Amino acid sequence: MKYIAHIREVDKQIQTVEEHLLEVKDLAESYGEKLGIKHLTGLAGMLHDLGKYTNEFRGYILEAVNNPDSPLKRGSVDHSTAGGKLLYKLFHEKDIVQNKALVAEVVGNAIISHHSYLQDFLDPNLESKYLYRVRDKKAKELDEFEMTKQQFFEHVISETDFHHYVDQAAIELESFLVRESSYNNEKKLMFLTKFIFSALIDADRTNTRTFEENKVNDADINYEELFAMYYERLTTKLNSFQANTSINQLRAEMSEQCDKFAENPSGIYTLSIPTGGGKTLASLRYALKHAKLYRKKHIIYVVPYTTIIEQNAKEVRKVLMDDANILEHHSNVIEDFDDDDENQDGVMSTHQKLKLAKDNWDSPVILTTMVQFLNAFYAKGNRNTRRLHNLSESVIIFDEVQKVPISCVSLFNDALNFLKTYGHSSIILCTATQPALDFVEHKLDISLEAEMIDNLDHVIESFKRVEIIDKATDESFSNEKLADFIEIKMEEVESILIVLNTKSVVKDLYKRLKEKESHIPIYHLSTSMCATHRNTILDEVRQHLTDGNRVICVSTQLIEAGVDISFDCVIRSLAGLDSIAQAAGRCNRHGEKGLRNVYVIDHEEENLTRLKEIKVGKQIAKKILTDIQINKENHGGHILSRQAMERYFKAYYTEFESELDYFIPKLEKKMIELLTETKQNYSYHRAFCSKEKKPLPLFLANSYKTAADNFQVINNLSTSVIVPYDEGKEIITELNGQGTIEELTQLLRRAQQFTINLYEFELEQLAKNDGIVRYLDGKVLALKDGAYSDEFGLNIANDTPFDTSIF
C-alpha cells in the first residue's frame, strides 16, 4: 500500500511519503551546507512528515480529495509530532549522550513546529509545549507510531544508516558549538535552531510546490558568472560618468576605494559616504566584486523605508539590466496568521497556494526593509523564518543603518554577529551618519579598520554643498507662519522641499499652500500613498526641477533617504541630527549652485507624543544647536560634523539605554533572556524547579514561541493592504484564488508596489466605513475605490469622489 504525502490537484497524481521525505532531505541538506550542518538540516527534512506513514493520514487525504466540499475536523490528523517523538525516544529517554540529546531537542523542535512556529521548551506558565508534543499527551495519542517507525526504516533509511546519520549530525552540532564567538551555548543553539527551522520550512514548501506544479527544482544559478557579468555592466556604467566637477571626482575616488576594499575577507564594515556621495552604486560595486571573489550567493540591500527600496531598485535595475533576478520585498502582502495549518497539508486550497507561493528570498539580488530583515530572525509566523537561511553566504548592505529601531539594537547586533561568524556573510553598514552600535551592551562584532573610506573629515568638508540655518533655537513655527515663510523664500529660489515629522501637519500645510500659491505646482508625499503613487509624484517633481520650473514639495521624512532629488532650498522640522543631515542631502545635491540654505525650524503643531524616538532626537539636536550658537568651536563647528554626530548618537543611545534590549512589559522580561538565558540562570527554570522539586529534563529551557509572540519591530503592528491605484485596481480584480501557485506568486510580487501599511485603528475605522475588502480566504486585504485618493492616498472616510473623467 502506498502511503501518501500529497495528491496533485490537476491530475490526482500521488507523491509518496518516501519520495517527499527524501527529496526534502536533499534540499534541506543543500541549505545546511552553507553552515556546515547538512546532516542537522537533512535530519529535519527526512523526519518532518514521518506521521504521514499512517492509515489515518492516508484516509484523511483521500477523503479530502474525493469529497472536497466535506469540512474536515480541524487538527484531525497530527503528522508533525511523530518525527520529534522518534528523536526523543531514541536519544533522550535513556543512555543520554548530551550532543545527541541536543540534536533531538533542536531538530525535534523544528520538526514538530513546521506547521506553526518553534515551540517553547518552557513557557511563562512553567509548562513545556515541546515535551507535551514529543513525550506527553500528544505523543501518546499516536496510535500507529510503531508501524510508522517500521515503515520509515524500511522505505526511507535503514535503522543502522539512520543512527550513523544522527552521529554525523551530533558531530556537526559539536563543531558549531566550539566555534569561537562571544555567544553562550544557548544563544548559539537558538540561532542554530532557527536556521534549521528555516531550511526545513523552505525545503518542504519548495518540494511541495514543484510537485504540485509538476516541475523539477529550479535550475541552479551560476552566481560567480552572474555577478561577474553584473560587475562588467556596472564598470561600463561608471566609466561613462563624467568626473567634470569636484563632487563627481570625489564620488569616483570613493567608488574606487570600495572596489579595492572588496578584496578584503568578509566581515562587518562601515561605509560612511556623505549624503549625495553615490553610496548605492559604490556599495553595489563592493558587493559585486566581493561576491565574485568570495562566492557569495546573494546581494541584499536592507533599508529602513520602502521608499528607499523603490529608489535603490530603480538605480540597480538600470545598471544590471536583469529584472528576473532582482527581487523587491516591501512587505508581507499575505497576512501570516499564527495558526496551525497542519490539517490542510496535502490538500490544495487557496490557503495552501498562498503558503507555497515562492516567498523565500532566493533571488541573487534582493531589496527589502529592516522590518522584514528582523522578522526573519525574531517574528512569529514561519513565512518570515523561511527566508532566514538565504541571508547566509551573502553580501548584506544596510542602507541608513542609523534607523535601526531603538528597541531592536541588541537583537540586530546579535543577528549580524551570527551572519558574520557562522553564516559567512559580509556586512556593510552604509550611511552618512554612522551610529554608535558598538556603544551598547550587546556589541556589534565590527572588524578592525572597519571604515571603507579614507580621510573622512576631508571627504565631509569637500562634500559641503549647504549651509544649515538654525531657526529652531530662538523661535517656533505654526503652519500659518511656515506658509508665509515659504512664500517669502519662493521669491528667492525656484524650488523648495519642506520635510515635517507627522502626516497630519504635512497634509495641513499642503492644503494651506494650495490656497496661497495657486500659480505654483505643489506636491504632497506621505506613506499613506503606495510606492507607485509616490514614484509618479516624484517623477513629476523631478521633471519640474529639470525644466527649471518653480515647484514646492511637502513631505514626511520618507523623502530623506535614498531619493535622488535636488531642490534649491530645504526646510526641515527639527528632529535628530541624522534626519537633518538626510534632509540636507536633498538640497543642491550635486553642488551645482554653490552653497544653498537648509533651514531647521521648530514646529509647534507636531504631536510627537507617540513618536518618542523623534521627540528625543529633536531634544538632543536642539541642545547641540544651542551649544554651537553659544560657541562656534563646539562640536566641530557645525551640526553635520563627525564630532557632532558622535556626540548625538552617544547621547541618543544613553537616553534609550534601558530600551535597547527589547523589553516585554507584560512579562517583565527582556526578549534576549527568553531566547538565550542559560538554564541555570533562567527565572522560569528556577520557578519550575521550585514548583516541581526537580529540574526540567531537557538541556534547553528557552521560550522561542513566547518571544516571537511578543515581538514587533514597530510597536503598533501594521498590516499591508493593496490599494486601487493604477495597476493596483487590476491586481485586486485578479485576487480570486483561481490561478496556479506560479500565477499567484507573480501576482503577489506585482502587488508589492501597490500596498500601504495600516495600523489596527486604521483598519477598524476603514471596516466601519465599509472601505476594505478581504480576498483569498481573508489572507489578503484591499481598499475599496472610495478609500484611496489620488491626492493624499489613504482616505479612511471612504468618500473619495468617483472619477468620471474616464467616461
Short mmCIF file of N, CA and C in Angstrom, two decimals, residues 90-104 167 170 699:
data_model
loop_
_atom_site.label_atom_id
_atom_site.label_comp_id
_atom_site.label_asym_id
_atom_site.label_seq_id
_atom_site.Cartn_x
_atom_site.Cartn_y
_atom_site.Cartn_z
N LEU A 90 14.57 7.81 20.95
CA LEU A 90 15.84 7.15 20.66
C LEU A 90 17.02 7.78 21.40
N PHE A 91 16.98 9.11 21.61
CA PHE A 91 18.19 9.79 22.08
C PHE A 91 18.00 10.61 23.37
N HIS A 92 16.79 10.55 23.97
CA HIS A 92 16.57 11.42 25.13
C HIS A 92 15.90 10.69 26.30
N GLU A 93 15.68 9.38 26.16
CA GLU A 93 14.98 8.69 27.24
C GLU A 93 15.92 7.87 28.12
N LYS A 94 16.96 7.30 27.53
CA LYS A 94 17.90 6.51 28.33
C LYS A 94 19.28 6.56 27.67
N ASP A 95 20.31 6.25 28.46
CA ASP A 95 21.70 6.29 27.97
C ASP A 95 21.96 7.60 27.22
N ILE A 96 21.65 8.71 27.87
CA ILE A 96 21.69 10.01 27.18
C ILE A 96 23.13 10.45 26.92
N VAL A 97 23.39 10.74 25.65
CA VAL A 97 24.64 11.39 25.21
C VAL A 97 24.27 12.83 24.90
N GLN A 98 24.95 13.77 25.57
CA GLN A 98 24.49 15.16 25.51
C GLN A 98 24.27 15.70 24.09
N ASN A 99 25.25 15.53 23.21
CA ASN A 99 25.10 16.12 21.88
C ASN A 99 23.96 15.50 21.08
N LYS A 100 23.74 14.19 21.25
CA LYS A 100 22.62 13.55 20.55
C LYS A 100 21.29 14.01 21.15
N ALA A 101 21.26 14.18 22.47
CA ALA A 101 20.05 14.70 23.11
C ALA A 101 19.76 16.11 22.64
N LEU A 102 20.82 16.93 22.49
CA LEU A 102 20.63 18.28 21.96
C LEU A 102 20.13 18.25 20.52
N VAL A 103 20.63 17.31 19.73
CA VAL A 103 20.11 17.13 18.36
C VAL A 103 18.60 16.86 18.43
N ALA A 104 18.20 15.98 19.34
CA ALA A 104 16.78 15.65 19.48
C ALA A 104 15.97 16.90 19.82
N ASP A 167 24.73 10.36 14.20
CA ASP A 167 26.11 10.56 14.71
C ASP A 167 26.77 11.74 13.99
N ALA A 170 25.36 14.97 15.22
CA ALA A 170 25.87 15.32 16.55
C ALA A 170 27.28 15.90 16.45
N PHE A 699 18.06 19.87 28.06
CA PHE A 699 19.26 20.71 28.13
C PHE A 699 18.92 22.17 27.88
#
